Short mmCIF file of C-alpha atoms in Angstrom, two decimals:
data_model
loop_
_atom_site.label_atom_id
_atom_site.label_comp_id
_atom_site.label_asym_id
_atom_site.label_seq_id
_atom_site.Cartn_x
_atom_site.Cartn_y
_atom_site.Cartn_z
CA UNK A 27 0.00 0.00 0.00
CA UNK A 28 1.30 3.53 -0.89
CA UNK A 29 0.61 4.68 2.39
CA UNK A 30 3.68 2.63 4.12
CA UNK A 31 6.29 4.71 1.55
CA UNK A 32 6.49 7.72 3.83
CA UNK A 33 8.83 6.00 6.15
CA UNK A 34 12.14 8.01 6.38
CA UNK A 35 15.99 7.21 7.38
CA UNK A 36 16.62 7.66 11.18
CA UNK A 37 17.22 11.55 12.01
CA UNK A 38 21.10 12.48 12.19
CA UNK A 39 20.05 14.06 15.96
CA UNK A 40 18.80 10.32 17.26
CA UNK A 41 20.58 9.73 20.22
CA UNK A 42 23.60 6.92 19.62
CA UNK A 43 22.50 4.91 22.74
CA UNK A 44 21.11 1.38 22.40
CA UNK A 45 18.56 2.54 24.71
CA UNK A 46 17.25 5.48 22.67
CA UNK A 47 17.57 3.51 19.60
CA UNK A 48 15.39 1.05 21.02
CA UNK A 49 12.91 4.02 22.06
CA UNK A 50 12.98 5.30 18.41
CA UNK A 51 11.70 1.84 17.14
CA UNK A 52 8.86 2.12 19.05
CA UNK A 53 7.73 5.79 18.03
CA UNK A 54 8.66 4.65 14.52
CA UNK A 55 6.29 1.26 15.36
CA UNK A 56 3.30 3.41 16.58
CA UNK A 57 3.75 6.30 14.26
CA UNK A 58 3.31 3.50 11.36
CA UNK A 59 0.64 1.50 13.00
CA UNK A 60 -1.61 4.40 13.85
CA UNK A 61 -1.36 6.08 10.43
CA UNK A 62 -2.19 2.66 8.73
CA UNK A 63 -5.54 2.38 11.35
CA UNK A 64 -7.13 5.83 10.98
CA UNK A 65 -6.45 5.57 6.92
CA UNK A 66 -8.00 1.74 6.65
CA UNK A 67 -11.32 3.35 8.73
CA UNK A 68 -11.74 5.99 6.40
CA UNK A 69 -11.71 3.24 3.53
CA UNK A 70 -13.09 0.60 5.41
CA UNK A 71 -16.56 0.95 3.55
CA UNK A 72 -14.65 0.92 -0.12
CA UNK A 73 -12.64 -1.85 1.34
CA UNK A 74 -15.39 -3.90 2.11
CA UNK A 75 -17.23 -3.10 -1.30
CA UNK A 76 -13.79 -4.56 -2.78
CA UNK A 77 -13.90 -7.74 -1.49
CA UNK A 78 -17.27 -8.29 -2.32
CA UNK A 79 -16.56 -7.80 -5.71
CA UNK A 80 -13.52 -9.56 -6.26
CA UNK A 81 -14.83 -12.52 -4.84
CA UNK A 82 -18.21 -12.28 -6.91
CA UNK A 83 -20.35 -12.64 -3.29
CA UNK A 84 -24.08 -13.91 -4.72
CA UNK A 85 -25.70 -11.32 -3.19
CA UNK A 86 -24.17 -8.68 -5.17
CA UNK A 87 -22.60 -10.36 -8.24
CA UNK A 88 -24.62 -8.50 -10.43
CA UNK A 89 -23.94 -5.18 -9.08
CA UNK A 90 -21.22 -2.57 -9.98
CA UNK A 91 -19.42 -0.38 -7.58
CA UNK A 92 -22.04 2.07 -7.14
CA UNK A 93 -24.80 -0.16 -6.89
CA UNK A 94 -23.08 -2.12 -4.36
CA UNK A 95 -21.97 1.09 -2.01
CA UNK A 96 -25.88 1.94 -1.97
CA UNK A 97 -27.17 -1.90 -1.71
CA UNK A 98 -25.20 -2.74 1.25
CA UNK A 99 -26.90 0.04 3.91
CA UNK A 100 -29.97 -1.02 2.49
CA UNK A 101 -29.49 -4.91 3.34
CA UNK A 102 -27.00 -4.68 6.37
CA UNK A 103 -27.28 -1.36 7.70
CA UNK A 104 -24.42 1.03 7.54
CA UNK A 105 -22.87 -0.33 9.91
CA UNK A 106 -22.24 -3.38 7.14
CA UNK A 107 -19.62 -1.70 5.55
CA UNK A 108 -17.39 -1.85 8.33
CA UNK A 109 -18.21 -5.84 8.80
CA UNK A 110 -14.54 -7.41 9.77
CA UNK A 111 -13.06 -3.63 10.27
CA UNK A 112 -12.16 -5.27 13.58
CA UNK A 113 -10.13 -7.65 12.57
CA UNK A 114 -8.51 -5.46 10.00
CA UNK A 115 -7.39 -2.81 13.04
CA UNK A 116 -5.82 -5.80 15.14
CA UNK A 117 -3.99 -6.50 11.74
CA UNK A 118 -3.44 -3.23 10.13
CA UNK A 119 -1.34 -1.78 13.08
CA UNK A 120 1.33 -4.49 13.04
CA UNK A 121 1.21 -4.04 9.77
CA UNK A 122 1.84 -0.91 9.10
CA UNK A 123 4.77 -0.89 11.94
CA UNK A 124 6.69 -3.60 10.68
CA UNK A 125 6.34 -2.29 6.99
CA UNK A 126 7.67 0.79 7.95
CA UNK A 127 10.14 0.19 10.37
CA UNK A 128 11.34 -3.15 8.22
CA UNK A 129 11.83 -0.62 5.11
CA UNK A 130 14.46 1.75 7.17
CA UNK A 131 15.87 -1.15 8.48
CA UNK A 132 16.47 -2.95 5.07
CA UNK A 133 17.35 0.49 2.78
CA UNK A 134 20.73 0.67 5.29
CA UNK A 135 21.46 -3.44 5.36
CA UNK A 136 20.81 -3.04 1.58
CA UNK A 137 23.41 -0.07 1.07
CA UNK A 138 25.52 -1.31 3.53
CA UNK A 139 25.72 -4.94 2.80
CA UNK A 140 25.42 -4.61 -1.27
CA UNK A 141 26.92 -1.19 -0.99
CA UNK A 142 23.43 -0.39 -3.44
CA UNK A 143 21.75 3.18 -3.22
CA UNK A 144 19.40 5.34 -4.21
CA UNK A 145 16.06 4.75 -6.54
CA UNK A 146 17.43 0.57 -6.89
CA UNK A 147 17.93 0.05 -2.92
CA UNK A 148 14.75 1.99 -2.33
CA UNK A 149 12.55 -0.64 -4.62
CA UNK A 150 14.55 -3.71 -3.29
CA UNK A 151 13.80 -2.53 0.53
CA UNK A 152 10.44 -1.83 -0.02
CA UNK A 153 9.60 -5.16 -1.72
CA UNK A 154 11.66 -6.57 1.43
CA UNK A 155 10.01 -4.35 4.06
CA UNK A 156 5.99 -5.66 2.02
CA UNK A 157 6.81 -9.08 2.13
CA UNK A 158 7.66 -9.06 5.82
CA UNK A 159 4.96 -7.45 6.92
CA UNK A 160 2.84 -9.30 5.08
CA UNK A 161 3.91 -13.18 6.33
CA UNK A 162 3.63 -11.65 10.04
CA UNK A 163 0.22 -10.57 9.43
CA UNK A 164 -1.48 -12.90 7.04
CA UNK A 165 -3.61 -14.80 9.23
CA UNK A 166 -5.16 -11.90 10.52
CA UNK A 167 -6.04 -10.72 7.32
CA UNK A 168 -6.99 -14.08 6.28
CA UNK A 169 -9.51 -13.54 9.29
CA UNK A 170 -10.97 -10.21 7.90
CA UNK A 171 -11.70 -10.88 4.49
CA UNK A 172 -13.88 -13.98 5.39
CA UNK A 173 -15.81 -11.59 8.18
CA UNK A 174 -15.93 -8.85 5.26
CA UNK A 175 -17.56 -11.03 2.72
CA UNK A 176 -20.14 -11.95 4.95
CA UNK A 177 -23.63 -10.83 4.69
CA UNK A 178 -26.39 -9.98 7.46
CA UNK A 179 -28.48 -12.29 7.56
CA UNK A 180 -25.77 -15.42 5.88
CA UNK A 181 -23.13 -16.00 8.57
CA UNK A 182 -20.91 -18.45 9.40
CA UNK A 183 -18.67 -16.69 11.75
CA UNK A 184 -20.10 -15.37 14.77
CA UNK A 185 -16.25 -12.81 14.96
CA UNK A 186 -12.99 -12.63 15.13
CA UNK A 187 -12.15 -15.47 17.60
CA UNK A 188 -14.94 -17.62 16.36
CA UNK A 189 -13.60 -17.18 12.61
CA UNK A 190 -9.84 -18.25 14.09
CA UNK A 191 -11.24 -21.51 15.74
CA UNK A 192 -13.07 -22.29 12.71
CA UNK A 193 -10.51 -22.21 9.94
CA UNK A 194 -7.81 -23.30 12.74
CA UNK A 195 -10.41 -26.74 13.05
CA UNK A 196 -11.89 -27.52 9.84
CA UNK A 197 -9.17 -26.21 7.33
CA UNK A 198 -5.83 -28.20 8.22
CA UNK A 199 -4.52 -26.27 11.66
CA UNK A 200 -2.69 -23.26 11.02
CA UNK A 201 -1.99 -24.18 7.09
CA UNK A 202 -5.13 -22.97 7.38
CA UNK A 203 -4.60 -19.37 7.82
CA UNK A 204 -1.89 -19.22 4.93
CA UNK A 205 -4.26 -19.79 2.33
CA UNK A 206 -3.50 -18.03 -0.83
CA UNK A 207 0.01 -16.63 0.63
CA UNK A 208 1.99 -16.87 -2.19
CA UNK A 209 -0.21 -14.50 -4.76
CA UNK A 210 0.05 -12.32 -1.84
CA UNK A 211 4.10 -12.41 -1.78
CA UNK A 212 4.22 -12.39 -5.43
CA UNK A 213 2.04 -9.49 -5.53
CA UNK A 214 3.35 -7.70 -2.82
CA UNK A 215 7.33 -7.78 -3.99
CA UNK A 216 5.93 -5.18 -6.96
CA UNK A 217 3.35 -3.24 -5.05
CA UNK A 218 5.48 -2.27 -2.20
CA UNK A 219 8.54 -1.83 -4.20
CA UNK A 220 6.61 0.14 -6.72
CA UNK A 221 5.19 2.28 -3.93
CA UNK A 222 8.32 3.22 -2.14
CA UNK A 223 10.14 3.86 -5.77
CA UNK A 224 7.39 5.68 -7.13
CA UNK A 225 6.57 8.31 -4.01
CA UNK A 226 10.45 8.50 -2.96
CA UNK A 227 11.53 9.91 -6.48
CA UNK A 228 8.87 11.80 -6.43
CA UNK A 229 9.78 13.58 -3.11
CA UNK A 230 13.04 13.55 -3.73
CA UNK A 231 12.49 15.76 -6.78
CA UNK A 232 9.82 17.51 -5.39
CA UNK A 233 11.77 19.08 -2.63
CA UNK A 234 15.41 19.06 -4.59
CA UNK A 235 14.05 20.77 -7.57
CA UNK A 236 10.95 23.22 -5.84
CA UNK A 237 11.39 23.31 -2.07
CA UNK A 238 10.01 26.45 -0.78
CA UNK A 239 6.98 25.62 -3.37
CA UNK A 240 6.68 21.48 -2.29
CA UNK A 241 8.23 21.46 1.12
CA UNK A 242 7.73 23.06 4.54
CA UNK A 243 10.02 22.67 7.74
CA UNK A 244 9.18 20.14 10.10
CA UNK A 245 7.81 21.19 13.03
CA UNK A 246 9.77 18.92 15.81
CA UNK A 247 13.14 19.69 13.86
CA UNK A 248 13.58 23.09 11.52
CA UNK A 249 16.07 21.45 9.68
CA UNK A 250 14.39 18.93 8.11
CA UNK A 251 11.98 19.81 5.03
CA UNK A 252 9.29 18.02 4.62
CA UNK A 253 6.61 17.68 1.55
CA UNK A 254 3.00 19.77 2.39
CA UNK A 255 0.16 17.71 3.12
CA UNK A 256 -1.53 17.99 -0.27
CA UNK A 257 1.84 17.65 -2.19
CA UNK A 258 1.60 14.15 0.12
CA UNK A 259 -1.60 13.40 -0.96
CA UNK A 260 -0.61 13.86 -4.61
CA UNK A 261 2.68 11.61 -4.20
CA UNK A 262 0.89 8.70 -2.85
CA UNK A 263 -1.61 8.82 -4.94
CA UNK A 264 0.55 8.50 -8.21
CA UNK A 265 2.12 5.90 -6.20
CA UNK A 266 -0.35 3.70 -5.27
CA UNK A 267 -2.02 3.85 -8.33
CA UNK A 268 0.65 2.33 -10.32
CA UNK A 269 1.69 -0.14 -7.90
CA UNK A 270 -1.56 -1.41 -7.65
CA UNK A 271 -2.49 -1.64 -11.76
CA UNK A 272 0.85 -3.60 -11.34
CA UNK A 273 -0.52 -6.12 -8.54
CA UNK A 274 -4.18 -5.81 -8.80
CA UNK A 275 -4.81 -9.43 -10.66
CA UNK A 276 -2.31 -10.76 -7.71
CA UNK A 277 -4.46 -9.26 -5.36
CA UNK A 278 -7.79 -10.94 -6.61
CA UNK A 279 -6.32 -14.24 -6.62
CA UNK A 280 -5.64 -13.89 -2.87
CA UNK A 281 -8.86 -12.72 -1.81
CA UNK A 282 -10.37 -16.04 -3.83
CA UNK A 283 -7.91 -18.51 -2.30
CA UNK A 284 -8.54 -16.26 1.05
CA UNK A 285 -12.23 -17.00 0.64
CA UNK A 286 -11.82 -20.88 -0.88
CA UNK A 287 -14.15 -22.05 1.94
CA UNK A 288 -17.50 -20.23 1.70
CA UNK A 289 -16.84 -20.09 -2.27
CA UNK A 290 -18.93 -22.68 -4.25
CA UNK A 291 -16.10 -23.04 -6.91
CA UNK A 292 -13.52 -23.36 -4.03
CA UNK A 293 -11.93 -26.61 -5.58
CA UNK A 294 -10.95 -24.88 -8.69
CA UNK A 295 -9.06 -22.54 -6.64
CA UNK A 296 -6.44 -24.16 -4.77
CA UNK A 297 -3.48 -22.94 -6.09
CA UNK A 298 -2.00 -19.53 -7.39
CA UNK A 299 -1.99 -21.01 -11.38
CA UNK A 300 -5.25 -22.55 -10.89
CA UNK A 301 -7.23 -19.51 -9.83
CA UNK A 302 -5.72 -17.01 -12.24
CA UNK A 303 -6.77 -19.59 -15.09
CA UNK A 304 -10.58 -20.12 -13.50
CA UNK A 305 -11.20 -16.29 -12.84
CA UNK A 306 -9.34 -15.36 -16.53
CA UNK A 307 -11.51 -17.60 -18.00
CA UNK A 308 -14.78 -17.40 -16.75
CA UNK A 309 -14.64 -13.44 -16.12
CA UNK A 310 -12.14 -12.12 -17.93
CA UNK A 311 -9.69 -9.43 -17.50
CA UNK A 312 -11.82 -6.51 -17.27
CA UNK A 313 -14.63 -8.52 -15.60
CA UNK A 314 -12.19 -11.03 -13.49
CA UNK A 315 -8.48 -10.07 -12.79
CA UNK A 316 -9.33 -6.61 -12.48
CA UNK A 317 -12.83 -6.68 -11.47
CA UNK A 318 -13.45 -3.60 -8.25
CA UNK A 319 -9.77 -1.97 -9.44
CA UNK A 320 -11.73 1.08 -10.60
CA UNK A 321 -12.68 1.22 -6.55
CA UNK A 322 -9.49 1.36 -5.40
CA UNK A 323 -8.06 4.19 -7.72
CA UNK A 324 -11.53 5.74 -6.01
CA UNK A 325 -9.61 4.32 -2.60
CA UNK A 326 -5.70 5.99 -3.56
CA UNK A 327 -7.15 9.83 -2.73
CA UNK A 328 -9.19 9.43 0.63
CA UNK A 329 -6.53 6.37 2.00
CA UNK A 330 -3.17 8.97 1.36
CA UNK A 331 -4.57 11.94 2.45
CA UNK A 332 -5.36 10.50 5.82
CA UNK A 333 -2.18 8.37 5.87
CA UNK A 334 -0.12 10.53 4.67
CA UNK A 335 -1.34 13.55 7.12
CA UNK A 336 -1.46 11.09 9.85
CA UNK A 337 2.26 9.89 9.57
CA UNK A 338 3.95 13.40 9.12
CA UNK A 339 1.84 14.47 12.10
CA UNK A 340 2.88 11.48 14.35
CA UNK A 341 6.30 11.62 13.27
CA UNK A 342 6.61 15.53 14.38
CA UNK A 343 4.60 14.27 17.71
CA UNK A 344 7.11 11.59 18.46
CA UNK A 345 10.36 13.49 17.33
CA UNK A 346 10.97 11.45 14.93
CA UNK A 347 12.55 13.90 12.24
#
């Protein structure tokens, strides 16, 4: 996601101790995880249109993105477009921590290490930092898109613990909760990387080439120029867009081997091949692989103006500059 590409290099004031270093990963943690929660609740009702669509749910099959946005208050309540939400904030704040502390973390092994730097080491720690968050928090996202693509009225999980004992019992243990992993990684590796290439050359040029028009000081630390909020906005927009047209068939074929259970074709998705050849040919490109992607360009604004905004504010909260 585009929002996890605002992560910076450690400040050249952080304290050398071990202590204080140890202190800055954890304002870095909850400056990432809290930016990631408040951007997924603005989205949440988008998100939850998504996976509907992706996964062709037979109570809205036949609908397009507008339709579905007004059918679901009508059938669930408003309230229904923030069905699994819950599970999504338990996951989204690890997620969003590791992603962004993993990225710093990897940009200086990768320069140090491989003695690579600038727009190359930026995509390879990126698609590094993606993956890693991802493996740590698949099962909880494996969790959310089965409450998410229920409907009021046609459960099968009662919530979040009750989904975990269920897959955990009647879907092999905790193979279980890996289900469709790999189009996930293999998506991911371009997504991420794409994301952190994309907005980092853009800021980088932005503030090199117009500063006093892009940038602004930060507030915990004058020296350090940072992009405006809508500049931000703009940035991860571009970003996210074409990282996810890059990724956006990958992403489909994980919410269908995500959902394999309460799917009716579920045994002609069981592996990563298998379900890009069953949704290519029986919906298409438009229709299949990239079936909802015109939601989330709709998703890129709202999503990076509140993570963005968020970030850069807990960042200057936290000292992190």
């Amino acid at each position: 996601m585009a929002t996890e590409v605002a992560a910076a290099g450690p400040s050249a004031r952080l304290p050398s101790s071990p202590a204080r270093r140890d202190f800055y990963w954890l304002r870095s943690f909850v400056a990432g995880g809290v930016a990631g929660c408040c951007a997924k609740t603005t989205i949440a009702p988008l998100d939850r249109v998504k996976i509907l669509l992706q996964a062709h749910n037979h109570h809205y099959k036949h609908l397009g993105v507008l339709s579905t946005l007004c059918a679901v208050p009508k059938k669930e309540g408003y309230l229904g477009f923030y069905r699994g939400n819950g599970a999504m904030m338990i996951r989204i704040f690890p997620y969003g921590a590791i992603q962004f502390t993993a990225f710093s973390q990897y940009k200086k092994m990768i320069k140090k290490k491989l003695g690579i730097s600038g727009h190359v080491h930026r995509l390879m720690a990126g698609s590094m930092a993606g993956i890693t968050a991802v493996i740590c928090t698949y099962p909880l996202d494996m969790v959310r898109a089965r409450l998410a693509f229920q409907v009021k009225g046609d459960h099968k999980y009662t919530g979040i613990i009750h989904a975990f004992k269920t897959i955990y019992t009647k879907e092999g243990g905790m193979q279980g909760f890996y289900r469709g992993l790999m189009p996930t990684v293999v998506g991911m590796a371009p997504y991420a990387g794409f994301s952190f290439f994309t907005f980092g050359t853009l800021k980088s040029v932005g503030l090199a080439q117009a500063p006093t028009l892009l940038g602004t000081p930060s507030l915990d630390n004058p020296d350090v120029l940072v992009l405006k909020t809508h500049v931000n906005l703009l940035c991860g927009g571009i970003a996210g867009a074409i990282a996810q047209t890059i990724s956006y068939p990958l992403d489909v074929t994980r919410r269908r081997m995500q959902l394999g259970a309460v799917l009716p074709d579920s045994e002609k998705c069981l592996t990563m091949v298998q379900t890009l050849k069953y949704v290519y040919g029986n919906h298409g490109i438009r229709g299949g692989l990239y079936r909802g992607l015109s939601l989330n360009y709709i998703r890129c604004i709202p999503s990076q103006a509140v993570a963005f905004t968020t970030y850069e504010l807990m960042k200057q909260f936290l000292h992190l500059n």
